Amino acid sequence: MKKNLCIAMMMATLVLWGCSQEKKQAEAPPPATMPPVEQAMDKAKEATGAVAKQVKKTTGAVEKKVEKQIAAVEEKVAATAVPVKEKIGEIADQVKAAAAKLTTTVESVTIDNKNGKVVLPHKKHAEAYGCAVCHGDKKPGPQKLGKDAAHALCQGCHKEKKSGPTSCNQCHQKKAKSLEGC
Ligand code: HEC
Ligand code: HEC
Ligand code: HEC
């Protein structure tokens, strides 16, 4: 009886062992001889991955470099913009002055009025004081000042400068009475 049990146990052990061996065989890794095409594909995949990583790294670096350069240029522009603006202002003033001299072709203007014509040494005044003093912001040209405005403008400056005519006859050239009505 004991012997039979022993044999049965041995058989069982054998069967179990056999089963586990079979299972092991089924789980065993695929044969080491991977088809060469698959191997090559794997290698290629690895290589592309590496290249992609490198490209990402380098483009990042290039972007940073370009950004730095742009920042440097912007700084330079900002630093030079102010002097350039001032220079342009200077040049504009010079051009304006030159233009004023060129446009003052009218040597003198005669301002007719009932109190006797007034002859204004136009060019002399223009070159000394510019156009805006008398013409304002408008484009200089023929203009009618009117008595009060004219007196205020002309006499006002002459008094202020303590130079230039301030009495009636110095400005108004009255016609001789005897010549009137001829
Ligand atoms: C002192 C004042 C004064 C100044 C400075 C002056 N003008 Fe005049 N200008 C006059 C008056 C006043 C008249 C108008 C005369 C009229 O129409 O009876 C005139 C007329 C003119 C006319 C028209 C002349 C014509 O007979 O057709 C021109 C163009 C002109 N001015 C240009 C200028 C320019 C350009 C400047 C500056 C460079 C200037 N003027 C500066 C007072 C001035
Ligand atoms: C911004 C100042 C100013 C204004 C505006 C001005 N003058 Fe004069 N004017 C002078 C001065 C300064 C003199 C004297 C210096 C000179 O003769 O060079 C003068 C001189 C004159 C003279 C004498 C010129 C000579 O050769 O003897 C006349 C005429 C005259 N102005 C007329 C006028 C009339 C007219 C007006 C207005 C339409 C006028 N001025 C506006 C400053 C001005
Ligand atoms: C600096 C020059 C100047 C002096 C000085 C001056 N005037 Fe005039 N006056 C003028 C001018 C220029 C006009 C013309 C204004 C216009 O018609 O645009 C004028 C206009 C007049 C007018 C207006 C005439 C009309 O047609 O309506 C009278 C009036 C006059 N003046 C009187 C006088 C008297 C009076 C004095 C002296 C107390 C005097 N003026 C001194 C420059 C002068």
Coordinates of C-alpha atoms and ligand atoms in Angstrom, one line a residue:
M1 CA 0.0 0.0 0.0
K2 CA 2.8 2.4 0.9
K3 CA 4.7 1.5 -2.2
N4 CA 1.7 2.2 -4.4
L5 CA 1.3 5.6 -2.8
C6 CA 5.0 6.3 -3.4
I7 CA 4.7 5.4 -7.1
A8 CA 1.6 7.5 -7.5
M9 CA 3.3 10.5 -5.9
M10 CA 6.4 10.0 -8.1
M11 CA 4.1 9.8 -11.2
A12 CA 2.3 13.0 -10.1
T13 CA 5.6 14.7 -9.6
L14 CA 6.7 13.6 -13.0
V15 CA 3.5 14.8 -14.6
L16 CA 3.7 18.2 -12.9
W17 CA 7.4 18.6 -13.9
G18 CA 6.5 17.7 -17.5
C19 CA 3.7 20.3 -17.5
S20 CA 6.0 23.1 -16.2
Q21 CA 8.6 22.2 -18.8
E22 CA 6.0 22.5 -21.5
K23 CA 4.9 25.9 -20.2
K24 CA 8.4 27.1 -20.0
Q25 CA 9.0 26.2 -23.6
A26 CA 5.9 28.1 -24.6
E27 CA 7.0 31.2 -22.7
A28 CA 10.5 31.0 -24.0
P29 CA 11.6 34.2 -25.9
P30 CA 11.4 34.2 -29.7
P31 CA 14.4 32.6 -31.4
A32 CA 17.5 34.8 -31.2
T33 CA 17.6 34.8 -34.9
M34 CA 15.3 37.9 -35.4
P35 CA 14.7 38.4 -39.1
P36 CA 17.4 40.8 -40.4
V37 CA 14.8 43.1 -41.9
E38 CA 13.1 43.6 -38.5
Q39 CA 16.4 44.3 -36.9
A40 CA 17.3 46.8 -39.5
M41 CA 13.9 48.5 -39.0
D42 CA 14.5 48.7 -35.2
K43 CA 17.9 50.3 -35.8
A44 CA 16.5 52.8 -38.2
K45 CA 13.8 53.7 -35.8
E46 CA 16.4 54.3 -33.1
A47 CA 18.5 56.4 -35.4
T48 CA 15.6 58.6 -36.5
G49 CA 14.7 59.1 -32.9
A50 CA 18.2 60.2 -32.1
V51 CA 18.3 62.6 -35.1
A52 CA 14.9 64.1 -34.2
K53 CA 16.2 64.7 -30.7
Q54 CA 19.4 66.4 -32.0
V55 CA 17.4 68.6 -34.5
K56 CA 15.1 69.7 -31.7
K57 CA 18.1 70.6 -29.6
T58 CA 19.9 72.5 -32.3
T59 CA 16.8 74.4 -33.6
G60 CA 16.2 75.5 -30.0
A61 CA 19.7 76.8 -29.7
V62 CA 19.5 78.6 -33.1
E63 CA 16.2 80.2 -32.1
K64 CA 17.7 81.4 -28.8
K65 CA 20.7 82.8 -30.7
V66 CA 18.5 84.7 -33.2
E67 CA 16.4 86.0 -30.4
K68 CA 19.5 87.3 -28.7
Q69 CA 20.7 89.0 -31.9
I70 CA 17.3 90.6 -32.4
A71 CA 17.3 91.9 -28.9
A72 CA 20.8 93.4 -29.4
V73 CA 19.7 95.1 -32.6
E74 CA 16.6 96.5 -30.9
E75 CA 18.7 97.9 -28.1
K76 CA 21.1 99.6 -30.6
V77 CA 18.1 101.1 -32.5
A78 CA 16.6 102.4 -29.3
A79 CA 19.9 103.9 -28.3
T80 CA 20.4 105.6 -31.7
A81 CA 16.8 106.7 -32.2
V82 CA 17.0 109.7 -29.9
P83 CA 20.1 111.3 -31.5
V84 CA 18.8 110.6 -35.0
K85 CA 15.5 112.3 -34.1
E86 CA 17.5 115.3 -32.8
K87 CA 19.6 115.4 -35.9
I88 CA 16.5 115.2 -38.1
G89 CA 15.0 118.1 -36.2
E90 CA 18.3 120.1 -36.8
I91 CA 18.2 119.3 -40.5
A92 CA 14.5 120.2 -40.7
D93 CA 15.2 123.6 -39.1
Q94 CA 18.1 124.3 -41.6
V95 CA 15.9 123.3 -44.5
K96 CA 13.1 125.6 -43.2
A97 CA 15.5 128.5 -42.9
A98 CA 16.9 127.9 -46.4
A99 CA 13.4 127.6 -47.8
A100 CA 12.4 130.9 -46.1
K101 CA 15.4 132.6 -47.8
L102 CA 14.5 131.1 -51.1
T103 CA 10.7 131.9 -50.9
T104 CA 11.2 135.5 -49.9
T105 CA 11.5 136.6 -53.4
V106 CA 9.3 139.7 -52.7
E107 CA 11.8 142.4 -51.8
S108 CA 9.1 144.8 -50.6
V109 CA 5.3 144.9 -50.4
T110 CA 3.2 148.0 -50.6
I111 CA 0.2 147.9 -48.3
D112 CA -2.4 150.3 -49.7
N113 CA -4.8 152.0 -47.4
K114 CA -6.7 155.3 -47.1
N115 CA -4.2 156.8 -44.8
G116 CA -1.4 156.6 -47.3
K117 CA 0.4 153.5 -48.6
V118 CA 2.8 151.7 -46.3
V119 CA 5.9 150.2 -47.9
L120 CA 7.2 147.2 -45.9
P121 CA 10.8 146.1 -46.5
H122 CA 9.4 142.5 -46.8
K123 CA 12.6 140.5 -47.4
K124 CA 14.5 142.3 -44.7
H125 CA 11.9 141.5 -42.2
A126 CA 11.4 137.9 -43.4
E127 CA 15.1 137.1 -43.1
A128 CA 15.3 138.7 -39.7
Y129 CA 12.2 137.2 -38.2
G130 CA 10.9 134.4 -40.4
C131 CA 7.5 134.1 -41.9
A132 CA 5.3 133.0 -39.0
V133 CA 5.7 136.3 -37.1
C134 CA 3.4 138.0 -39.7
H135 CA 1.8 135.1 -41.6
G136 CA 1.1 132.8 -38.7
D137 CA 0.7 129.1 -39.4
K138 CA -0.8 129.7 -42.8
K139 CA 1.1 129.4 -46.1
P140 CA 2.7 132.9 -46.5
G141 CA 0.9 134.9 -49.2
P142 CA -1.1 138.1 -49.8
Q143 CA -3.0 139.0 -46.8
K144 CA -5.1 141.9 -45.5
L145 CA -4.2 142.7 -42.0
G146 CA -6.6 145.6 -41.3
K147 CA -5.7 148.8 -39.4
D148 CA -5.8 147.5 -35.8
A149 CA -4.0 144.2 -36.6
A150 CA -1.4 146.0 -38.6
H151 CA -0.7 148.6 -36.0
A152 CA -0.5 146.1 -33.3
L153 CA 1.8 143.9 -35.3
C154 CA 4.1 146.4 -36.9
Q155 CA 4.2 149.1 -34.2
G156 CA 4.2 146.6 -31.5
C157 CA 7.4 145.0 -32.6
H158 CA 9.1 148.3 -33.4
K159 CA 8.3 149.6 -29.9
E160 CA 9.4 146.3 -28.3
K161 CA 12.7 146.3 -30.3
K162 CA 13.1 150.1 -29.8
S163 CA 13.9 150.2 -33.5
G164 CA 11.8 150.8 -36.6
P165 CA 9.2 153.4 -37.3
T166 CA 6.5 154.2 -34.8
S167 CA 5.2 157.6 -35.9
C168 CA 2.4 157.9 -38.6
N169 CA 4.5 159.5 -41.3
Q170 CA 7.4 157.1 -41.1
C171 CA 5.0 154.4 -42.3
H172 CA 2.2 156.2 -44.1
Q173 CA 3.4 157.9 -47.3
K174 CA 0.8 160.5 -47.8
K175 CA 0.2 161.8 -51.2
A176 CA 0.8 165.5 -51.6
K177 CA -2.6 167.3 -51.4
S178 CA -1.9 169.2 -54.6
L179 CA -1.5 165.9 -56.6
E180 CA -4.8 164.5 -55.4
G181 CA -7.6 164.2 -57.9
C182 CA -5.2 164.6 -60.9
Ligands
HEC1 C1 6.9 141.9 -41.1 C2 5.8 141.0 -41.5 C3 6.1 140.0 -42.5 C4 7.0 139.0 -42.5 C5 8.1 138.8 -41.5 C6 6.8 138.3 -43.7 N1 5.7 138.8 -44.4 FE1 5.1 138.1 -46.2 N2 3.8 139.7 -46.3 C7 3.5 140.5 -45.2 C8 2.4 141.4 -45.5 C9 1.8 142.5 -44.6 C10 2.0 141.0 -46.8 C11 0.7 141.4 -47.6 C12 0.9 142.6 -48.4 C13 -0.4 142.8 -49.1 O1 -1.0 141.8 -49.6 O2 -0.9 143.9 -49.2 C14 2.9 139.9 -47.3 C15 2.8 139.3 -48.5 C16 3.5 138.2 -48.8 C17 3.5 137.5 -50.1 C18 2.6 137.9 -51.3 C19 3.4 139.0 -52.0 C20 2.8 139.5 -53.3 O3 2.9 140.6 -53.5 O4 2.3 138.6 -54.0 C21 4.3 136.4 -50.0 C22 4.5 135.4 -51.1 C23 4.9 136.4 -48.7 N3 4.4 137.5 -48.0 C24 5.8 135.5 -48.3 C25 6.5 135.6 -47.1 C26 7.4 134.7 -46.7 C27 7.8 133.4 -47.5 C28 7.9 135.1 -45.5 C29 9.0 134.5 -44.7 C30 10.2 134.0 -45.3 C31 7.3 136.3 -45.2 N4 6.4 136.6 -46.2 C32 7.5 137.1 -44.1 C33 4.2 140.6 -44.1 C34 5.3 139.8 -43.7
HEC2 C1 9.1 141.2 -35.3 C2 9.4 142.5 -35.4 C3 8.9 143.4 -36.5 C4 7.7 143.4 -37.1 C5 6.5 142.4 -36.8 C6 7.7 144.4 -38.0 N1 8.8 145.1 -38.0 FE1 9.3 146.6 -39.2 N2 11.1 146.7 -38.4 C7 11.6 146.0 -37.3 C8 12.8 146.4 -36.9 C9 13.6 145.9 -35.7 C10 13.2 147.5 -37.7 C11 14.4 148.4 -37.6 C12 15.7 147.7 -38.0 C13 16.0 147.7 -39.4 O1 15.6 148.7 -40.1 O2 16.6 146.8 -39.9 C14 12.1 147.6 -38.6 C15 12.1 148.6 -39.6 C16 11.0 148.9 -40.4 C17 10.9 149.9 -41.4 C18 12.0 150.8 -41.8 C19 12.9 150.1 -42.7 C20 14.1 150.9 -43.1 O3 14.9 150.4 -43.9 O4 14.2 152.0 -42.7 C21 9.7 149.9 -42.0 C22 9.1 150.8 -43.0 C23 9.0 148.8 -41.3 N3 9.8 148.2 -40.4 C24 7.6 148.5 -41.5 C25 7.0 147.5 -40.9 C26 5.6 147.2 -41.2 C27 4.7 147.9 -42.1 C28 5.3 146.1 -40.4 C29 4.0 145.4 -40.3 C30 3.4 144.9 -41.5 C31 6.5 145.8 -39.7 N4 7.5 146.6 -40.0 C32 6.6 144.7 -38.8 C33 10.9 144.9 -36.7 C34 9.6 144.5 -37.0
HEC3 C1 4.7 150.6 -38.4 C2 3.9 151.2 -39.5 C3 2.7 152.0 -39.1 C4 2.7 153.1 -38.3 C5 3.8 153.7 -37.5 C6 1.3 153.6 -38.4 N1 0.6 152.8 -39.2 FE1 -1.3 153.1 -39.8 N2 -1.3 151.5 -40.8 C7 -0.2 150.7 -41.1 C8 -0.5 149.7 -42.0 C9 0.4 148.6 -42.5 C10 -1.9 149.8 -42.3 C11 -2.7 149.0 -43.3 C12 -3.4 147.9 -42.7 C13 -4.2 147.2 -43.8 O1 -5.1 147.9 -44.4 O2 -4.1 146.0 -43.9 C14 -2.4 151.0 -41.6 C15 -3.7 151.4 -41.6 C16 -4.0 152.6 -41.1 C17 -5.3 153.2 -41.2 C18 -6.5 152.6 -41.9 C19 -6.6 153.1 -43.3 C20 -7.8 152.4 -44.0 O3 -7.7 152.1 -45.2 O4 -8.8 152.0 -43.3 C21 -5.3 154.4 -40.5 C22 -6.5 155.3 -40.4 C23 -4.0 154.5 -40.0 N3 -3.3 153.5 -40.3 C24 -3.6 155.6 -39.2 C25 -2.4 155.7 -38.6 C26 -2.0 156.8 -37.7 C27 -2.9 158.0 -37.4 C28 -0.8 156.5 -37.3 C29 0.1 157.3 -36.3 C30 -0.5 157.6 -35.1 C31 -0.4 155.3 -37.9 N4 -1.4 154.8 -38.7 C32 0.9 154.7 -37.7 C33 1.1 150.9 -40.6 C34 1.4 151.9 -39.7

